[in-house]
Coordinates of C-alpha atoms in Angstrom, one line a residue:
X1 CA 0.1 0.0 0.0
X2 CA 2.9 2.3 0.9
X3 CA 4.6 1.7 -2.5
X4 CA 1.3 2.2 -4.3
X5 CA 0.8 5.5 -2.6
X6 CA 4.5 6.6 -3.2
X7 CA 4.1 5.6 -7.1
X8 CA 0.8 7.4 -7.5
X9 CA 2.1 10.5 -5.7
X10 CA 5.4 10.6 -8.0
X11 CA 3.3 10.1 -11.1
X12 CA 0.9 13.0 -10.2
X13 CA 4.0 15.3 -9.7
X14 CA 5.3 14.2 -13.0
X15 CA 2.0 15.0 -14.9
X16 CA 1.7 18.4 -13.1
X17 CA 5.2 19.4 -14.2
X18 CA 4.5 18.0 -17.7
X19 CA 1.2 20.0 -18.0
X20 CA 2.9 23.1 -16.8
X21 CA 5.8 22.6 -19.3
X22 CA 3.3 22.4 -22.1
X23 CA 1.4 25.4 -21.2
X24 CA 4.7 27.3 -20.8
X25 CA 6.0 26.1 -24.2
X26 CA 2.6 27.5 -25.9
X27 CA 3.6 30.8 -24.3
X28 CA 7.1 30.6 -25.8
X29 CA 5.8 29.9 -29.1
X30 CA 3.9 33.2 -29.1
X31 CA 7.3 35.0 -28.5
X32 CA 9.0 33.7 -31.4
X33 CA 8.4 36.8 -33.7
X34 CA 9.5 39.0 -30.7
X35 CA 12.7 41.2 -30.4
X36 CA 16.1 39.3 -30.7
X37 CA 19.2 40.9 -29.2
X38 CA 22.7 40.5 -30.5
X39 CA 22.8 37.3 -28.4
X40 CA 20.9 35.6 -31.2
X41 CA 23.8 36.4 -33.7
X42 CA 26.3 35.5 -31.1
X43 CA 24.8 31.9 -30.9
X44 CA 24.2 31.8 -34.6
X45 CA 28.0 32.6 -35.2
X46 CA 28.9 30.0 -32.7
X47 CA 27.0 27.3 -34.9
X48 CA 28.9 28.5 -37.8
X49 CA 32.5 28.5 -36.1
X50 CA 31.8 24.7 -34.8
X51 CA 30.4 23.6 -38.1
X52 CA 32.9 25.1 -40.5
X53 CA 36.2 25.2 -38.5
X54 CA 38.3 22.3 -37.1
X55 CA 38.2 22.0 -33.2
X56 CA 41.9 23.6 -33.1
X57 CA 40.4 27.0 -34.5
X58 CA 37.3 27.3 -32.4
X59 CA 38.9 29.6 -29.8
X60 CA 41.0 31.4 -32.2
X61 CA 38.8 32.4 -34.8
X62 CA 37.7 36.1 -35.1
X63 CA 35.7 36.4 -38.2
X64 CA 32.9 38.0 -36.4
X65 CA 33.4 40.1 -33.2
X66 CA 31.0 37.6 -31.4
X67 CA 33.6 35.0 -30.8
X68 CA 33.3 31.9 -29.0
X69 CA 33.9 32.4 -25.2
X70 CA 31.9 29.6 -23.4
X71 CA 33.6 26.5 -22.1
X72 CA 34.2 23.3 -24.3
X73 CA 31.3 21.4 -23.3
X74 CA 28.9 24.2 -24.5
X75 CA 30.8 24.5 -27.8
X76 CA 30.3 20.7 -28.3
X77 CA 26.4 21.4 -27.7
X78 CA 26.7 24.2 -30.4
X79 CA 28.4 21.5 -32.7
X80 CA 25.6 19.0 -32.3
X81 CA 23.1 21.8 -32.9
X82 CA 24.9 22.9 -35.9
X83 CA 24.6 19.3 -37.6
X84 CA 21.0 20.0 -37.6
X85 CA 20.9 23.5 -38.4
X86 CA 23.0 22.9 -41.7
X87 CA 20.3 20.8 -42.9
X88 CA 17.6 23.4 -42.0
X89 CA 19.4 26.4 -43.5
X90 CA 23.0 25.9 -44.9
X91 CA 23.5 29.6 -44.8
X92 CA 22.9 29.5 -41.0
X93 CA 26.3 27.7 -40.7
X94 CA 28.3 29.5 -43.1
X95 CA 31.0 31.3 -41.3
X96 CA 31.4 34.3 -43.7
X97 CA 28.2 34.4 -45.8
X98 CA 26.1 33.7 -42.7
X99 CA 27.1 36.9 -40.8
X100 CA 24.0 38.6 -39.5
X101 CA 21.9 35.9 -41.3
X102 CA 18.2 35.7 -39.8
X103 CA 16.0 34.1 -42.1
X104 CA 12.6 32.8 -40.8
X105 CA 14.1 29.1 -40.8
X106 CA 17.0 30.3 -38.9
X107 CA 15.0 32.1 -36.2
X108 CA 12.5 29.4 -35.8
X109 CA 15.2 26.9 -35.4
X110 CA 17.1 28.8 -32.9
X111 CA 13.9 29.7 -30.8
X112 CA 12.9 26.0 -31.1
X113 CA 16.3 24.7 -29.8
X114 CA 16.0 27.0 -26.6
X115 CA 12.5 25.4 -26.1
X116 CA 13.7 21.9 -26.4
X117 CA 16.5 22.2 -24.0
X118 CA 14.1 23.6 -21.4
X119 CA 13.1 19.9 -21.1
X120 CA 16.0 19.7 -18.7
X121 CA 14.6 22.5 -16.6
X122 CA 11.3 20.5 -16.4
X123 CA 12.9 17.4 -15.5
X124 CA 15.1 19.1 -12.8
X125 CA 12.0 21.0 -11.3
X126 CA 10.3 17.5 -11.1
X127 CA 13.2 16.0 -9.4
X128 CA 13.4 18.9 -6.9
X129 CA 9.5 18.6 -6.1
X130 CA 9.7 14.8 -5.3
X131 CA 11.1 15.7 -1.9
X132 CA 8.7 18.3 -0.9
X133 CA 6.1 17.7 1.7
X134 CA 2.9 17.4 -0.8
X135 CA 1.7 17.7 -4.3
X136 CA 0.6 21.3 -3.6
X137 CA 4.0 22.3 -2.6
X138 CA 5.7 20.9 -5.6
X139 CA 3.1 22.6 -7.8
X140 CA 4.0 26.0 -6.2
X141 CA 7.9 25.4 -6.8
X142 CA 7.4 24.0 -10.4
X143 CA 5.2 26.9 -11.4
X144 CA 7.8 29.5 -10.0
X145 CA 10.6 27.6 -12.2
X146 CA 8.7 26.9 -15.3
X147 CA 7.0 30.2 -15.6
X148 CA 9.8 32.4 -14.4
X149 CA 9.2 35.8 -15.8
X150 CA 12.8 36.5 -16.0
X151 CA 13.6 33.1 -18.0
X152 CA 10.8 33.9 -20.3
X153 CA 12.2 37.3 -21.1
X154 CA 16.0 36.6 -21.2
X155 CA 15.9 33.2 -23.1
X156 CA 12.7 33.4 -25.3
X157 CA 12.7 37.2 -26.2
X158 CA 16.3 38.3 -25.5
X159 CA 17.6 34.9 -26.5
X160 CA 20.0 32.6 -24.2
X161 CA 20.0 29.1 -23.2
X162 CA 19.7 29.8 -19.4
X163 CA 17.0 27.4 -18.9
X164 CA 19.1 24.4 -19.9
X165 CA 22.0 25.7 -17.7
X166 CA 19.8 26.4 -14.7
X167 CA 18.2 22.9 -15.2
X168 CA 21.5 21.4 -14.6
X169 CA 21.9 23.5 -11.6
X170 CA 18.6 22.4 -10.2
X171 CA 19.4 18.8 -11.0
X172 CA 22.8 19.0 -9.1
X173 CA 20.6 20.4 -6.0
X174 CA 18.1 17.7 -6.4
X175 CA 20.9 15.1 -6.2
X176 CA 22.3 16.7 -3.3
X177 CA 18.9 16.4 -1.6
X178 CA 18.4 12.8 -2.5
X179 CA 21.8 11.9 -1.2
X180 CA 23.0 11.0 -4.8
X181 CA 26.4 13.0 -4.1
X182 CA 28.4 11.4 -7.0
X183 CA 25.6 12.4 -9.6
X184 CA 25.5 15.8 -7.9
X185 CA 29.3 16.2 -8.5
X186 CA 29.0 15.0 -12.0
X187 CA 26.0 17.7 -12.7
X188 CA 27.7 20.4 -11.2
X189 CA 31.1 19.7 -13.1
X190 CA 29.1 19.4 -16.4
X191 CA 27.3 22.8 -15.5
X192 CA 30.8 24.5 -15.2
X193 CA 32.0 22.8 -18.3
X194 CA 28.9 24.3 -20.1
X195 CA 29.2 27.8 -18.5
X196 CA 32.2 28.8 -16.3
X197 CA 30.4 31.5 -14.4
X198 CA 28.6 28.9 -12.3
X199 CA 31.9 27.9 -11.0
X200 CA 31.4 30.6 -8.1
X201 CA 29.3 28.0 -6.3
X202 CA 32.3 25.6 -6.5
X203 CA 33.3 26.1 -2.7
X204 CA 29.8 25.3 -1.8
X205 CA 29.7 22.1 -3.5
X206 CA 33.0 21.1 -2.3
X207 CA 32.3 21.9 1.3
X208 CA 28.9 20.4 1.3
X209 CA 30.1 17.1 -0.3
X210 CA 33.1 16.9 1.9
X211 CA 31.0 17.3 4.9
X212 CA 28.0 15.0 3.9
X213 CA 29.6 12.6 1.7
X214 CA 33.3 12.2 2.8
X215 CA 33.2 13.1 6.3
X216 CA 29.6 12.8 7.5
X217 CA 28.8 13.7 11.0
X218 CA 28.1 10.4 13.4
X219 CA 24.5 10.1 14.0
X220 CA 25.0 10.3 17.8
X221 CA 26.8 13.6 17.4
X222 CA 23.6 14.9 15.4
X223 CA 21.6 13.8 18.0
X224 CA 23.6 15.4 20.6
X225 CA 23.7 18.6 18.8
X226 CA 19.9 18.7 18.3
X227 CA 19.4 17.7 21.9
X228 CA 21.5 20.5 23.1
X229 CA 19.1 22.8 21.4
X230 CA 16.1 21.2 23.1
X231 CA 15.1 18.7 20.4
X232 CA 14.7 15.1 20.9
X233 CA 16.1 13.3 18.0
X234 CA 17.0 9.6 18.4
X235 CA 20.4 8.2 17.1
X236 CA 20.8 5.2 14.8
X237 CA 20.6 1.9 16.5
X238 CA 24.0 -0.1 16.9
X239 CA 23.9 -3.6 17.4
X240 CA 24.7 -4.9 21.0
X241 CA 28.2 -5.5 21.6
X242 CA 29.3 -4.0 18.4
X243 CA 31.0 -1.0 19.9
X244 CA 32.6 -3.2 22.4
X245 CA 34.1 -5.9 20.1
X246 CA 35.6 -3.3 17.5
X247 CA 38.7 -1.4 18.8
X248 CA 38.7 2.4 18.7
X249 CA 41.8 2.6 16.5
X250 CA 40.0 0.1 14.1
X251 CA 37.2 2.1 13.7
X252 CA 39.0 5.2 13.4
X253 CA 41.1 3.7 10.7
X254 CA 38.1 2.4 8.8
X255 CA 36.4 5.7 9.0
X256 CA 39.6 7.3 7.6
X257 CA 39.8 4.9 4.7
X258 CA 36.1 5.2 3.8
X259 CA 36.4 8.8 3.6
X260 CA 39.6 8.7 1.4
X261 CA 37.7 6.3 -0.7
X262 CA 34.7 8.6 -1.1
X263 CA 37.1 11.5 -2.0
X264 CA 38.7 9.3 -4.6
X265 CA 35.1 8.5 -6.1
X266 CA 34.1 12.2 -6.1
X267 CA 37.5 13.1 -7.5
X268 CA 37.4 10.6 -10.4
X269 CA 33.8 11.6 -11.3
X270 CA 34.6 15.2 -11.7
X271 CA 37.9 14.6 -13.4
X272 CA 36.3 12.5 -15.9
X273 CA 34.0 15.4 -16.9
X274 CA 36.7 17.8 -17.1
X275 CA 38.8 15.4 -19.2
X276 CA 36.1 14.6 -21.5
X277 CA 35.5 18.4 -22.2
X278 CA 38.9 19.8 -22.1
X279 CA 41.1 16.7 -23.4
X280 CA 40.7 17.6 -27.2
X281 CA 41.9 21.2 -26.6
X282 CA 44.8 19.9 -24.5
X283 CA 45.9 17.6 -27.3
X284 CA 45.7 20.4 -29.8
X285 CA 47.5 22.8 -27.5
X286 CA 44.5 25.2 -27.3
X287 CA 44.2 25.8 -23.5
X288 CA 45.9 29.2 -23.6
X289 CA 43.6 30.5 -26.3
X290 CA 40.5 29.0 -24.5
X291 CA 41.5 30.6 -21.2
X292 CA 42.1 33.9 -22.7
X293 CA 38.5 33.8 -24.2
X294 CA 36.8 32.6 -20.9
X295 CA 38.5 35.2 -18.6
X296 CA 38.6 38.6 -20.4
X297 CA 39.5 40.6 -17.4
X298 CA 40.0 43.7 -19.7
X299 CA 36.3 44.5 -20.0
X300 CA 36.4 46.2 -16.6
X301 CA 34.4 45.7 -13.3
X302 CA 31.1 46.9 -14.7
X303 CA 29.1 46.0 -17.6
X304 CA 27.7 48.7 -20.0
X305 CA 24.3 48.4 -18.4
X306 CA 25.2 48.4 -14.5
X307 CA 24.1 45.2 -12.9
X308 CA 21.9 45.9 -9.9
X309 CA 24.7 45.2 -7.2
X310 CA 27.0 46.6 -4.9
X311 CA 29.2 48.0 -7.5
X312 CA 26.4 50.2 -8.9
X313 CA 25.9 51.9 -5.6
X314 CA 29.9 52.3 -5.4
X315 CA 30.2 53.7 -8.8
X316 CA 27.4 56.0 -8.2
X317 CA 29.0 57.1 -4.8
X318 CA 32.2 57.7 -6.6
X319 CA 30.2 60.1 -9.2
X320 CA 28.5 62.1 -6.6
X321 CA 32.0 62.6 -4.7
X322 CA 33.6 63.5 -7.9
X323 CA 30.7 66.1 -8.9
X324 CA 31.0 67.5 -5.4
X325 CA 34.5 68.5 -5.9
X326 CA 36.2 65.5 -3.9
X327 CA 38.1 64.6 -7.0
X328 CA 38.5 64.7 -10.8
X329 CA 35.8 63.6 -13.3
X330 CA 35.5 59.9 -13.4
X331 CA 34.7 57.8 -16.5
X332 CA 32.1 55.2 -17.0
X333 CA 32.8 51.5 -18.0
X334 CA 31.4 50.5 -21.3
X335 CA 31.6 46.9 -21.2
X336 CA 34.1 46.7 -23.9
X337 CA 37.6 45.1 -23.7
X338 CA 40.3 47.9 -23.3
X339 CA 37.7 50.6 -22.6
X340 CA 37.3 50.2 -18.8
X341 CA 37.7 53.5 -16.8
X342 CA 38.7 53.5 -13.1
X343 CA 37.3 55.4 -10.4
X344 CA 38.1 59.1 -9.5
X345 CA 37.8 59.4 -5.7
X346 CA 37.1 55.9 -4.2
X347 CA 39.7 53.1 -4.2
X348 CA 40.3 51.2 -7.5
X349 CA 38.9 47.6 -7.7
X350 CA 41.0 44.8 -9.2
X351 CA 39.9 41.3 -10.4
X352 CA 41.6 39.8 -7.5
X353 CA 40.2 42.1 -5.0
X354 CA 36.7 41.5 -6.3
X355 CA 37.3 37.6 -5.8
X356 CA 38.4 38.2 -2.2
X357 CA 35.3 40.1 -1.5
X358 CA 33.0 37.3 -3.1
X359 CA 34.7 34.8 -0.9
X360 CA 34.5 36.9 2.1
X361 CA 30.7 37.5 1.4
X362 CA 29.9 33.9 1.1
X363 CA 32.4 32.8 3.9
X364 CA 29.6 32.8 6.8
X365 CA 27.3 30.3 4.6
X366 CA 30.4 28.2 3.7
X367 CA 31.3 27.9 7.2
X368 CA 27.7 27.2 8.2
X369 CA 27.6 24.3 5.9
X370 CA 30.8 22.7 7.4
X371 CA 30.2 23.5 11.1
X372 CA 26.3 22.8 11.3
X373 CA 25.7 19.8 8.9
X374 CA 22.5 19.1 10.9
X375 CA 20.8 22.1 9.5
X376 CA 20.7 20.4 6.1
X377 CA 19.3 17.3 7.4
X378 CA 15.5 16.4 7.4
X379 CA 14.1 15.7 11.0
X380 CA 13.2 12.2 9.7
X381 CA 16.8 11.6 8.1
X382 CA 18.1 11.1 11.7
X383 CA 14.9 9.5 12.9
X384 CA 14.9 6.9 10.3
X385 CA 18.3 5.7 11.3
X386 CA 16.8 2.8 13.0
X387 CA 14.5 0.4 11.4
X388 CA 10.9 1.6 11.5
X389 CA 12.0 4.9 12.7
X390 CA 10.3 8.1 11.7
X391 CA 6.5 9.2 12.2
X392 CA 3.8 7.2 10.8
X393 CA 0.3 7.5 10.5
X394 CA -2.5 5.0 11.6
X395 CA -1.9 2.8 8.6
X396 CA 2.0 2.5 9.2
X397 CA 2.7 4.7 6.1
X398 CA 5.4 7.4 6.7
X399 CA 3.9 10.8 6.8
X400 CA 7.2 12.3 5.5
X401 CA 8.0 12.2 1.9
X402 CA 5.6 9.6 1.0
X403 CA 6.9 9.2 -2.5
X404 CA 10.6 8.2 -1.8
X405 CA 11.6 4.9 -0.8
X406 CA 12.7 4.1 2.8
X407 CA 16.3 3.6 1.4
X408 CA 16.3 7.3 -0.1
X409 CA 14.5 8.6 3.1
X410 CA 17.5 7.6 5.3
X411 CA 20.0 9.8 3.1
X412 CA 17.4 12.5 2.4
X413 CA 18.6 15.9 3.0
X414 CA 16.6 19.3 3.3
X415 CA 16.4 20.6 -0.3
X416 CA 15.0 23.9 1.3
X417 CA 18.1 24.5 3.4
X418 CA 20.5 23.5 0.2
X419 CA 18.4 25.8 -1.8
X420 CA 18.7 28.8 0.7
X421 CA 22.5 28.3 1.2
X422 CA 23.3 27.9 -2.6
X423 CA 21.2 30.9 -3.6
X424 CA 22.9 33.0 -1.2
X425 CA 26.2 31.9 -2.6
X426 CA 25.3 33.0 -6.1
X427 CA 23.9 36.2 -4.6
X428 CA 27.0 37.1 -3.0
X429 CA 28.9 36.4 -6.4
X430 CA 26.2 38.7 -8.1
X431 CA 26.8 41.6 -5.8
X432 CA 30.3 41.7 -5.7
X433 CA 31.6 39.7 -8.8
X434 CA 34.0 41.2 -11.4
X435 CA 32.0 42.5 -14.8
X436 CA 28.6 40.7 -13.6
X437 CA 25.9 40.8 -16.2
X438 CA 22.4 41.7 -15.1
X439 CA 21.0 38.5 -16.3
X440 CA 23.2 36.7 -13.6
X441 CA 20.4 37.5 -11.2
X442 CA 18.7 34.3 -12.4
X443 CA 21.2 32.3 -10.8
X444 CA 20.1 33.4 -7.6
X445 CA 16.4 33.3 -8.1
X446 CA 15.8 29.8 -9.6
X447 CA 17.3 27.9 -6.5
X448 CA 15.5 30.6 -4.3
X449 CA 12.1 29.5 -6.1
X450 CA 12.3 26.2 -4.2
X451 CA 11.7 28.1 -1.0
X452 CA 8.4 29.6 -2.4
X453 CA 6.7 26.6 -0.6
X454 CA 8.7 26.5 2.4
X455 CA 7.0 28.8 4.8
X456 CA 4.9 32.2 4.4
X457 CA 8.1 34.2 5.3
X458 CA 10.1 32.4 2.7
X459 CA 7.4 32.9 0.0
X460 CA 7.3 36.5 1.0
X461 CA 11.1 36.7 0.7
X462 CA 11.2 35.1 -2.8
X463 CA 8.3 37.2 -4.1
X464 CA 10.1 40.6 -2.9
X465 CA 13.4 39.5 -4.4
X466 CA 11.9 38.1 -7.7
X467 CA 9.8 41.3 -8.4
X468 CA 12.8 43.5 -7.8
X469 CA 15.2 41.4 -9.7
X470 CA 12.7 40.7 -12.7
X471 CA 12.2 44.3 -12.9
X472 CA 16.0 45.1 -13.3
X473 CA 15.8 42.8 -16.5
X474 CA 13.4 45.1 -18.4
X475 CA 15.6 47.4 -19.8
X476 CA 17.3 44.7 -21.9
X477 CA 14.0 44.8 -23.9
X478 CA 13.9 48.3 -25.0
X479 CA 11.8 48.1 -28.3
X480 CA 8.3 49.5 -28.2
X481 CA 6.4 46.3 -29.3
X482 CA 7.8 44.3 -26.4
X483 CA 7.0 46.9 -23.8
X484 CA 3.5 45.6 -23.0
X485 CA 4.7 42.0 -23.1
X486 CA 7.5 42.5 -20.4
X487 CA 5.2 44.3 -18.2
X488 CA 2.4 41.7 -18.5
X489 CA 4.7 38.7 -17.8
X490 CA 6.2 40.4 -14.9
X491 CA 2.8 41.3 -13.5
X492 CA 1.2 37.9 -14.1
X493 CA 4.1 36.1 -12.7
X494 CA 4.0 38.1 -9.4
X495 CA 0.3 38.0 -9.2
X496 CA 0.2 34.1 -9.6
X497 CA 2.9 33.5 -7.2
X498 CA 1.2 35.8 -4.6
X499 CA -2.2 33.7 -5.3
X500 CA -0.6 30.3 -5.0
X501 CA 1.3 31.4 -1.9
X502 CA -1.9 32.3 -0.4
X503 CA -3.7 29.3 -1.2
X504 CA -0.8 27.0 0.0
X505 CA -0.5 28.6 3.3
X506 CA -4.0 29.4 3.8
X507 CA -6.0 26.8 2.5
X508 CA -9.9 26.1 2.8
X509 CA -10.9 23.5 5.4
X510 CA -11.3 20.8 2.7
X511 CA -7.8 21.3 1.3
X512 CA -6.4 21.5 4.8
X513 CA -7.8 18.0 5.7
X514 CA -6.5 16.9 2.1
X515 CA -3.0 18.2 3.0
X516 CA -2.7 17.2 6.6
X517 CA -1.6 13.6 6.0
X518 CA 1.5 15.0 4.2
X519 CA 2.7 17.7 6.4
X520 CA 6.3 17.1 7.1
X521 CA 8.0 17.2 10.8
X522 CA 9.7 20.6 10.7
X523 CA 13.4 20.6 10.6
X524 CA 14.4 22.4 13.9
X525 CA 17.5 23.7 12.1
X526 CA 15.7 25.1 9.2
X527 CA 16.5 28.8 8.5
X528 CA 13.6 31.0 9.4
X529 CA 13.4 34.6 8.0
X530 CA 13.0 36.8 11.0
X531 CA 13.6 40.6 11.2
X532 CA 11.7 43.6 12.4
X533 CA 8.2 44.2 10.9
X534 CA 9.1 47.8 10.1
X535 CA 11.9 46.3 7.9
X536 CA 9.4 44.0 6.2
X537 CA 7.0 46.8 5.5
X538 CA 9.8 48.9 4.0
X539 CA 10.7 46.3 1.7
X540 CA 7.3 45.7 0.5
X541 CA 6.9 49.3 -0.2
X542 CA 10.3 49.2 -2.2
X543 CA 9.0 46.4 -4.1
X544 CA 6.0 48.2 -5.0
X545 CA 7.9 51.2 -5.6
X546 CA 9.0 49.9 -9.0
X547 CA 5.5 51.1 -10.4
X548 CA 6.3 54.7 -9.8
X549 CA 9.9 54.2 -10.9
X550 CA 8.8 52.9 -14.2
X551 CA 6.5 56.0 -14.8
X552 CA 9.5 58.3 -14.0
X553 CA 11.8 56.2 -16.4
X554 CA 9.3 56.4 -19.2
X555 CA 8.8 60.2 -18.6
X556 CA 12.5 60.6 -18.9
X557 CA 12.7 58.3 -22.1
X558 CA 9.9 60.3 -24.0
X559 CA 10.4 63.8 -22.8
X560 CA 12.7 65.4 -25.6
X561 CA 14.3 67.7 -23.3
X562 CA 15.0 65.5 -20.7
X563 CA 16.1 62.5 -22.6
X564 CA 18.5 64.7 -24.7
X565 CA 20.2 65.9 -21.4
X566 CA 20.0 62.8 -19.4
X567 CA 20.0 59.9 -21.9
X568 CA 21.4 57.2 -19.5
X569 CA 19.5 58.4 -16.2
X570 CA 16.6 55.8 -16.4
X571 CA 19.3 53.1 -16.6
X572 CA 20.9 54.4 -13.7
X573 CA 17.9 54.8 -11.6
X574 CA 16.8 51.3 -12.4
X575 CA 20.1 49.8 -11.6
X576 CA 20.7 51.7 -8.4
X577 CA 17.1 51.2 -7.1
X578 CA 17.3 47.5 -7.7
X579 CA 20.6 47.1 -6.1
X580 CA 19.3 48.6 -2.8
X581 CA 16.6 45.9 -2.6
X582 CA 18.9 43.1 -3.8
X583 CA 21.6 44.0 -1.1
X584 CA 19.0 44.0 1.7
X585 CA 17.7 40.7 0.6
X586 CA 21.5 39.4 0.7
X587 CA 21.7 40.7 4.4
X588 CA 18.3 39.3 5.4
X589 CA 18.9 35.8 3.9
X590 CA 22.4 35.6 5.4
X591 CA 21.0 36.3 8.9
X592 CA 18.4 33.7 8.4
X593 CA 20.8 31.0 7.3
X594 CA 23.8 31.6 9.9
X595 CA 21.1 32.0 12.9
X596 CA 19.4 28.7 12.1

């Protein structure tokens, strides 16, 4: 009976995700004729490069200004697409004649390629929702992922493949939550070989895998740690006399050897992915050219359109100080190689300095991962260490996670806690990283979307951050026909997320009875969002403030005199205003995690 219940729940979650994916695909089809940024030509050129040239010239060719600057695994992905593209429209993969080529067949092919690769995002969303308390919780998370306004705007209007990449990230998170640590390391290594900017999460994955896979805390220690906090968590049963018959030195030696074996297993899995990706370029002696393309530090600290991060506030402060007579006139970074201009008053920032600041910003969470492993474990993870452990209903069926097997339940980790910590790591890199693009805010939002069903406070936190972050992406689509589209997508996503959260956490009596049998035992270590009510109200007002800000920006855009005098003021206002909200969100989430 329990197995049948688990199977039916899993199948229901799968069909729900499939239905949502189908509806989202229909929306994406409507966006095919929409505006395309230069990224469309970038990826078309990469099709031509990987199809027309030998592998040894992929990271050397400069026929187009849009040179290949993604890691090898993504280049191989483009090569596979090029095999099909050459059959659809041969000019699409022509290196010289195909420059700026955008026939209807080319547009349709590239748009459909993004939609098809989004299947990985749907699969990852389903795997993440398998460990959630109920079907309703999973539907909220799946909807937040598959109908993300940011992904729809950036991937299916602006044009990129973020859905596929973020699908790999969510898949790695799901594997962590399921205790499939080797598969998690393979998924994350593959992600870094697809887009190296995700490597900023490397310290998190390294410490998490070392702590939970290579050097896991003893169950008795976890029980003592929880008991010290006033929580009663029984430890695993040990057969009578086992501890007495096994010498302490032997147990320590066996534990050390087991840890070394696990480290070797993880290392072999990661090295296999790296070798498969980089070996062809090692053989052809292309590693120096490849690295120079992946890390163009000459582009400067800021992108042409400032990402809404700490550096936007830092740069604005420098400009105000310079205007007030504290120093000479400063320049603006333009996002082009060799055209970066430094600050005039405040200290200069180097790539190494930016990296150190990023590591310092994520250090509290990384220390939390290592020192507080119990915070990333489900309550039933330790309870189920003994046979028959864990809470059960009157039928003997486990009330916690009914759609995972008992073997999986014993190694189940808290996907909520993992999502909170990983999102904060990406948020730290977004705030303080070197030459960060505004689109990188999606790296923080998609993991955080899992917490939309964690609690009312976390749902509000995600909604506030998503509203501000998605609004910061709107200047990417500056053409008039797309203006109502981007506003409609942002408004509908925020409204749907608000209504689904209200329904989930304030259900009717009928739904309350339906969900009651699947409510989990809360993890006493789970991070709780707690801060003064006045700060919460202020953040809500700030999120709603994007409405008058948008009106002001439109006035500046369309007023002839103001636009001629302050052409970039709307972009500056948008970036700085959103930077304030995102920075506060970083501080709130940090406090929630480290205080758990």
